[in-house]
Short mmCIF file of C-alpha atoms and ligand atoms in Angstrom, two decimals:
data_model
loop_
_atom_site.label_atom_id
_atom_site.label_comp_id
_atom_site.label_asym_id
_atom_site.label_seq_id
_atom_site.Cartn_x
_atom_site.Cartn_y
_atom_site.Cartn_z
CA MET A 1 283.78 19.35 48.01
CA VAL A 2 280.10 19.25 48.45
CA VAL A 3 278.31 21.76 50.60
CA VAL A 4 274.62 21.15 51.40
CA LEU A 5 272.73 24.17 52.57
CA ARG A 6 269.86 24.09 54.93
CA SER A 7 266.38 24.47 53.30
CA ASP A 8 264.79 27.86 53.14
CA VAL A 9 268.13 29.89 53.21
CA ALA A 10 267.82 33.39 51.89
CA GLN A 11 269.27 33.74 48.42
CA GLU A 12 271.34 36.71 49.66
CA LYS A 13 273.15 34.60 52.22
CA ILE A 14 273.96 31.96 49.57
CA GLN A 15 275.39 34.65 47.20
CA HIS A 16 277.41 35.83 49.98
CA LEU A 17 278.95 32.39 50.67
CA ILE A 18 279.51 31.89 47.02
CA SER A 19 281.47 35.17 46.71
CA TRP A 20 283.54 34.21 49.65
CA LEU A 21 284.35 30.85 48.15
CA GLU A 22 285.24 32.37 44.83
CA GLU A 23 287.62 34.73 46.50
CA LYS A 24 289.47 31.56 47.53
CA GLN A 25 289.92 30.74 43.80
CA LEU A 26 287.31 28.07 43.89
CA ILE A 27 284.89 27.34 41.06
CA VAL A 28 281.43 27.02 42.63
CA ARG A 29 278.62 25.22 40.95
CA GLU A 30 275.28 26.00 42.39
CA PHE A 31 272.58 23.33 42.12
CA GLN A 32 269.09 24.51 43.22
CA GLY A 33 267.02 21.30 43.79
CA GLN A 34 263.40 21.05 44.74
CA GLU A 35 264.09 21.63 48.29
CA GLN A 36 267.77 22.43 49.05
CA CYS A 37 270.59 24.18 47.42
CA VAL A 38 273.94 22.22 46.94
CA LEU A 39 277.24 23.90 46.26
CA GLY A 40 279.91 22.03 44.45
CA LEU A 41 283.42 23.33 45.11
CA ILE A 42 285.95 22.60 42.34
CA GLY A 43 289.72 23.55 42.74
CA ASN A 44 292.02 23.62 45.59
CA THR A 45 289.61 22.98 48.52
CA ALA A 46 292.55 22.57 50.90
CA ALA A 47 292.51 26.44 50.87
CA ILE A 48 289.45 26.50 53.14
CA ASP A 49 288.80 25.37 56.70
CA ILE A 50 286.10 22.66 56.48
CA ASP A 51 285.24 22.78 60.13
CA MET A 52 284.56 26.62 59.84
CA LEU A 53 282.29 25.86 56.70
CA ARG A 54 280.47 23.21 58.75
CA GLY A 55 279.90 25.56 61.64
CA LEU A 56 278.16 28.18 59.44
CA ASP A 57 274.45 28.38 60.28
CA ILE A 58 273.33 28.05 56.61
CA VAL A 59 275.32 24.86 56.07
CA GLU A 60 273.67 21.37 56.72
CA SER A 61 276.71 19.19 55.86
CA VAL A 62 280.03 19.33 53.93
CA ALA A 63 281.45 16.23 52.31
CA GLU A 64 284.84 15.79 50.43
CA MET A 65 284.39 14.61 46.80
CA ARG A 66 287.05 11.96 46.07
CA ASP A 67 286.07 11.41 42.44
CA PRO A 68 288.37 13.23 39.87
CA PHE A 69 285.22 14.29 37.88
CA LYS A 70 283.53 17.18 39.57
CA ALA A 71 281.09 18.92 37.35
CA ALA A 72 279.80 15.66 36.03
CA ASN A 73 279.40 14.29 39.51
CA ARG A 74 275.87 13.46 40.83
CA ALA A 75 276.96 14.57 44.26
CA ILE A 76 277.03 18.20 43.18
CA HIS A 77 273.91 17.86 40.89
CA PRO A 78 271.73 15.30 42.55
CA GLU A 79 268.82 15.52 39.81
CA ASP A 80 269.26 14.22 36.28
CA THR A 81 270.52 16.81 33.73
CA VAL A 82 267.76 17.12 30.96
CA VAL A 83 269.56 18.22 27.62
CA THR A 84 267.06 20.04 25.44
CA THR A 85 266.98 20.79 21.64
CA LEU A 86 265.56 23.19 19.20
CA GLY A 87 265.60 26.06 21.84
CA GLY A 88 263.60 23.99 24.30
CA LYS A 89 260.86 23.25 21.54
CA GLY A 90 262.50 19.99 20.30
CA PRO A 91 262.82 16.59 21.99
CA ALA A 92 264.78 16.48 25.40
CA ILE A 93 266.89 13.67 26.80
CA GLY A 94 267.39 12.73 30.33
CA GLY A 95 265.30 13.10 33.63
CA GLY A 96 262.85 10.42 32.09
CA GLN A 97 262.71 11.97 28.58
CA PHE A 98 263.87 9.27 25.97
CA ALA A 99 265.88 9.89 22.88
CA LEU A 100 265.49 7.41 19.98
CA ILE A 101 268.31 8.33 17.55
CA ALA A 102 268.36 6.68 14.13
CA GLY A 103 269.78 7.07 10.78
CA PRO A 104 272.57 5.74 8.52
CA CYS A 105 276.22 5.43 9.53
CA SER A 106 277.06 7.85 6.58
CA VAL A 107 275.13 10.36 4.63
CA GLU A 108 275.29 8.97 1.07
CA SER A 109 272.83 10.85 -0.86
CA ARG A 110 269.76 13.08 -0.60
CA ALA A 111 267.37 10.25 -1.69
CA GLN A 112 268.98 7.86 0.79
CA ILE A 113 268.74 10.09 3.92
CA LEU A 114 265.41 11.40 3.08
CA ALA A 115 263.92 7.82 2.64
CA VAL A 116 265.63 6.73 5.89
CA ALA A 117 264.44 9.75 7.81
CA GLU A 118 260.83 9.39 6.73
CA GLY A 119 260.97 5.65 7.77
CA VAL A 120 262.56 6.04 11.28
CA LYS A 121 260.42 9.18 12.04
CA ALA A 122 257.42 7.05 11.16
CA ALA A 123 258.67 4.43 13.65
CA GLY A 124 259.11 6.94 16.54
CA ALA A 125 262.66 8.05 16.26
CA ASN A 126 262.76 11.55 17.62
CA PHE A 127 266.34 12.36 16.45
CA PHE A 128 267.98 11.63 12.96
CA ARG A 129 271.80 10.55 12.81
CA GLY A 130 274.12 10.45 9.95
CA GLY A 131 277.71 10.82 9.50
CA ALA A 132 279.04 13.43 7.04
CA PHE A 133 282.72 13.48 8.38
CA LYS A 134 283.56 9.76 8.83
CA PRO A 135 286.47 8.55 10.84
CA ARG A 136 287.31 5.34 8.85
CA THR A 137 290.06 2.85 9.92
CA SER A 138 291.22 2.87 6.11
CA PRO A 139 292.17 6.01 4.27
CA TYR A 140 291.03 4.32 1.14
CA ASP A 141 287.50 3.83 2.33
CA PHE A 142 284.64 6.28 1.99
CA GLN A 143 285.29 9.35 4.08
CA GLY A 144 281.85 10.91 3.94
CA LEU A 145 280.44 13.79 1.92
CA GLY A 146 281.78 16.38 4.23
CA ALA A 147 280.14 19.77 4.06
CA ASP A 148 277.77 18.56 1.28
CA GLY A 149 276.74 15.89 3.77
CA LEU A 150 275.92 18.43 6.41
CA ALA A 151 273.89 20.52 4.07
CA LEU A 152 271.73 17.35 3.20
CA LEU A 153 271.41 16.65 6.88
CA LEU A 154 269.98 20.11 7.52
CA GLU A 155 267.56 19.59 4.52
CA VAL A 156 266.28 16.44 6.30
CA LYS A 157 265.94 18.63 9.63
CA LYS A 158 263.83 20.97 7.49
CA ALA A 159 261.65 18.32 5.81
CA THR A 160 261.09 16.17 8.88
CA GLY A 161 261.61 18.48 11.93
CA LEU A 162 263.96 15.92 13.47
CA PRO A 163 266.97 17.34 15.25
CA ILE A 164 270.19 16.13 13.79
CA VAL A 165 273.08 14.35 15.42
CA THR A 166 276.30 14.28 13.40
CA GLU A 167 280.01 13.86 14.17
CA LEU A 168 282.70 16.50 14.25
CA MET A 169 286.22 15.14 13.81
CA ASP A 170 288.28 18.28 13.31
CA ILE A 171 287.87 21.75 15.14
CA ARG A 172 288.58 23.46 11.87
CA THR A 173 285.28 22.51 10.57
CA ILE A 174 283.25 23.92 13.61
CA GLU A 175 281.61 26.87 11.60
CA LEU A 176 279.87 24.23 9.49
CA PHE A 177 278.16 22.80 12.63
CA GLU A 178 276.22 25.96 13.74
CA ASP A 179 272.77 24.54 12.84
CA VAL A 180 273.58 20.96 13.95
CA ASP A 181 271.55 20.13 17.06
CA VAL A 182 273.76 17.54 18.75
CA ILE A 183 277.47 17.20 17.85
CA GLN A 184 278.82 13.80 18.14
CA VAL A 185 282.40 13.10 19.42
CA GLY A 186 283.49 9.65 17.99
CA ALA A 187 285.13 6.92 19.91
CA ARG A 188 288.42 7.81 18.28
CA ASN A 189 288.39 11.37 19.39
CA THR A 190 287.11 10.90 23.10
CA GLN A 191 290.42 11.74 24.59
CA ASN A 192 291.21 14.51 22.08
CA TYR A 193 291.38 17.10 24.94
CA ASP A 194 291.86 20.08 22.71
CA LEU A 195 288.80 19.28 20.84
CA LEU A 196 286.81 18.71 23.92
CA ARG A 197 288.01 21.93 25.36
CA GLU A 198 286.83 23.82 22.20
CA LEU A 199 283.47 21.99 22.29
CA GLY A 200 283.17 23.22 25.78
CA LYS A 201 282.99 26.70 24.56
CA LEU A 202 279.90 26.04 22.69
CA ASN A 203 276.27 25.69 23.85
CA GLN A 204 275.23 22.91 21.63
CA PRO A 205 274.61 19.34 23.07
CA ILE A 206 277.63 17.15 22.69
CA LEU A 207 277.07 13.33 22.42
CA LEU A 208 280.29 11.92 23.76
CA LYS A 209 281.12 8.34 22.77
CA ARG A 210 283.09 6.10 25.07
CA GLY A 211 286.60 5.43 23.56
CA LEU A 212 287.52 2.18 21.94
CA ALA A 213 289.60 1.10 25.02
CA GLY A 214 288.16 3.75 27.50
CA THR A 215 287.26 3.10 30.97
CA ILE A 216 284.07 4.40 32.62
CA LYS A 217 286.37 6.94 34.46
CA GLU A 218 288.01 8.07 31.38
CA LEU A 219 284.70 8.64 29.72
CA LEU A 220 283.62 10.86 32.77
CA MET A 221 286.90 12.74 32.58
CA SER A 222 286.45 13.58 28.93
CA ALA A 223 282.84 14.90 29.79
CA GLU A 224 284.57 16.84 32.61
CA TYR A 225 286.83 18.61 29.92
CA ILE A 226 283.70 19.88 28.08
CA MET A 227 282.04 20.87 31.12
CA ALA A 228 285.03 22.59 32.71
CA SER A 229 285.23 24.81 29.64
CA GLY A 230 281.49 25.82 30.20
CA ASN A 231 279.29 23.45 28.30
CA GLU A 232 277.01 21.52 30.61
CA ASN A 233 275.04 19.79 27.67
CA VAL A 234 276.87 16.48 27.49
CA ILE A 235 275.21 13.29 26.67
CA LEU A 236 277.40 10.13 27.34
CA CYS A 237 277.29 7.16 24.96
CA GLU A 238 278.31 3.54 25.54
CA ARG A 239 279.13 2.03 22.19
CA GLY A 240 281.12 -1.10 23.10
CA ILE A 241 284.79 -1.36 23.90
CA ARG A 242 287.55 -3.69 22.60
CA THR A 243 287.87 -6.86 24.40
CA TYR A 244 289.69 -10.14 23.46
CA GLU A 245 286.54 -11.00 21.59
CA SER A 246 286.89 -10.35 17.90
CA ALA A 247 285.55 -13.36 16.18
CA TYR A 248 281.61 -12.93 16.80
CA THR A 249 281.20 -9.35 17.75
CA ARG A 250 282.90 -6.20 16.64
CA ASN A 251 283.04 -4.66 20.16
CA THR A 252 281.75 -5.74 23.52
CA LEU A 253 278.76 -3.72 24.53
CA ASP A 254 279.01 -2.85 28.29
CA LEU A 255 275.55 -2.66 29.46
CA SER A 256 276.69 -2.53 33.06
CA ALA A 257 277.98 0.88 32.21
CA ILE A 258 274.51 2.23 32.15
CA PRO A 259 273.49 1.71 35.95
CA VAL A 260 277.14 2.53 36.86
CA LEU A 261 277.16 5.92 34.90
CA LYS A 262 273.47 6.78 36.17
CA ASP A 263 274.79 6.37 39.71
CA LEU A 264 277.90 8.30 39.21
CA THR A 265 276.73 11.13 37.08
CA HIS A 266 273.75 13.28 36.39
CA LEU A 267 274.37 13.32 32.59
CA PRO A 268 272.03 11.34 30.30
CA VAL A 269 273.34 7.92 28.98
CA VAL A 270 272.65 6.69 25.45
CA VAL A 271 273.58 3.29 24.14
CA ASP A 272 274.55 2.40 20.62
CA PRO A 273 274.13 -1.33 20.09
CA SER A 274 275.00 -0.94 16.29
CA HIS A 275 278.84 -0.18 16.92
CA GLY A 276 278.37 -2.09 20.23
CA THR A 277 277.92 -5.40 18.32
CA GLY A 278 278.67 -4.82 14.70
CA ARG A 279 275.93 -7.25 13.68
CA ALA A 280 272.40 -6.28 12.63
CA ASP A 281 270.99 -9.51 13.94
CA LEU A 282 272.17 -8.53 17.55
CA VAL A 283 271.01 -5.05 17.50
CA PRO A 284 267.29 -5.64 18.66
CA SER A 285 268.25 -7.73 21.65
CA MET A 286 270.86 -5.33 22.89
CA ALA A 287 268.62 -2.41 22.28
CA LEU A 288 265.96 -3.87 24.36
CA ALA A 289 268.48 -4.84 27.09
CA ALA A 290 269.66 -1.28 27.11
CA ALA A 291 266.26 0.10 27.49
CA ALA A 292 265.52 -2.28 30.34
CA ALA A 293 268.81 -1.24 32.03
CA GLY A 294 267.63 2.32 32.05
CA ALA A 295 269.29 4.05 29.16
CA ASP A 296 268.06 7.54 28.53
CA GLY A 297 268.42 6.94 24.81
CA ILE A 298 269.33 4.42 22.22
CA MET A 299 271.09 5.17 18.92
CA ILE A 300 270.63 2.66 16.01
CA GLU A 301 272.21 2.64 12.50
CA VAL A 302 269.34 2.20 9.90
CA HIS A 303 269.90 2.04 6.02
CA ASN A 304 267.40 1.54 3.24
CA ASP A 305 269.68 -0.83 1.50
CA PRO A 306 272.26 -2.23 4.00
CA ALA A 307 273.97 -4.53 1.48
CA ARG A 308 274.93 -1.53 -0.46
CA ALA A 309 275.81 0.96 2.40
CA LEU A 310 279.06 2.62 1.97
CA SER A 311 279.85 2.18 5.76
CA ASP A 312 278.75 -0.06 8.53
CA GLY A 313 276.11 -2.08 6.35
CA PRO A 314 276.44 -5.33 8.35
CA GLN A 315 275.43 -3.54 11.51
CA SER A 316 272.64 -1.48 9.93
CA LEU A 317 268.84 -2.28 10.38
CA THR A 318 266.38 -1.70 7.47
CA PRO A 319 263.69 0.83 8.32
CA ALA A 320 261.19 -2.14 8.73
CA GLU A 321 263.50 -3.88 11.20
CA PHE A 322 263.85 -0.60 12.91
CA HIS A 323 260.22 -0.11 13.15
CA ASP A 324 259.76 -3.58 14.75
CA VAL A 325 262.62 -2.81 17.46
CA ALA A 326 261.38 0.73 18.04
CA ARG A 327 257.87 -0.67 18.95
CA ARG A 328 259.46 -3.19 21.43
CA ILE A 329 261.74 -0.61 23.08
CA PHE A 330 258.62 1.55 23.84
CA LYS A 331 256.93 -1.56 25.27
CA VAL A 332 260.01 -2.47 27.42
CA ARG A 333 260.14 1.05 28.85
CA GLU A 334 256.37 0.98 29.59
CA ALA A 335 256.77 -2.47 31.31
CA ILE A 336 259.50 -1.28 33.58
CA GLY A 337 257.57 1.97 34.43
CA LEU A 338 259.80 4.37 32.46
C1 LIG B 1 279.41 6.30 14.18
O1 LIG B 1 278.54 6.79 14.98
O2 LIG B 1 279.13 6.12 12.85
C2 LIG B 1 280.74 6.20 14.57
C3 LIG B 1 281.74 6.18 13.80
O3 LIG B 1 280.79 5.86 15.93
P1 LIG B 1 282.21 5.36 16.79
O4 LIG B 1 282.90 6.59 16.99
O5 LIG B 1 281.35 4.83 18.06
O6 LIG B 1 283.02 4.30 16.13
MN1 LIG B 2 279.02 3.75 11.92
#
């Protein structure tokens, strides 16, 4: 349920109403906008008399919220969420602030990631990505450098100042992620609800990928799991879904998910055209299309030697190719007034 309060209501009266609602076992999310305060009520709202609520002098309107996602719903948080990094001193994402996240699929060596990080930073990337724990379809493929890979990522962060985005696959490794700036939940773990609940107990931003066969609602419900446990710093990521097409693209990138999500939720939306297409030659056009459709960020896999990459080489750009697409992404944003 969404309760919009009249403007200029005294804080004391708002607190009084919140306490009363909490006594009814409801979770109350208070959103203080520029002009008005909105209260989002989560839980068994049947326990309160809606007409009585409407009749209160501090209440302007009351509306039911039918969507099953509540904390993520734009109705209770009309303004965009802005996710910050590095204690507020790093790049932010959402509310007009754009994240260009780039780096290899996997961390392979110090020399590799340092070279890629220097290249993508020079091209305008403001986040560095790289997988240390890799969810590979085959158990015989390279599984990532694990803890050593994370240590190398932190070296890159120190050397370049770029915040790090990397995937956590197993909650048992959580202590290793203390200095990671954005924790990625991969497509294969999007509906691992126990994992999401644990990540909800942290404060770190979570980049939540859409599941391989996940609907938009399922993605939002996964975000809800993280938020319901207390972590509001969720970034959604469209990375393509399984369709009947398999000959020419690895996944089908659902660009319509961008405006749909921007309408339904206040959370930032990032697009990953690398996994979304599986083809380096398709990445630039899909990245530009994502920027034009209003994505809050774009994540691109970049490798200094894609032909020898230990994972996802065919969809990886070289630093020079990334430089070119980054320049055009910024131009598209400027052209459409973002
Ligand atoms: C990745 O980002 O390298 C990755 C494994 O992504 P996804 O979970 O989307 O497949
Ligand atoms: Mn990858």
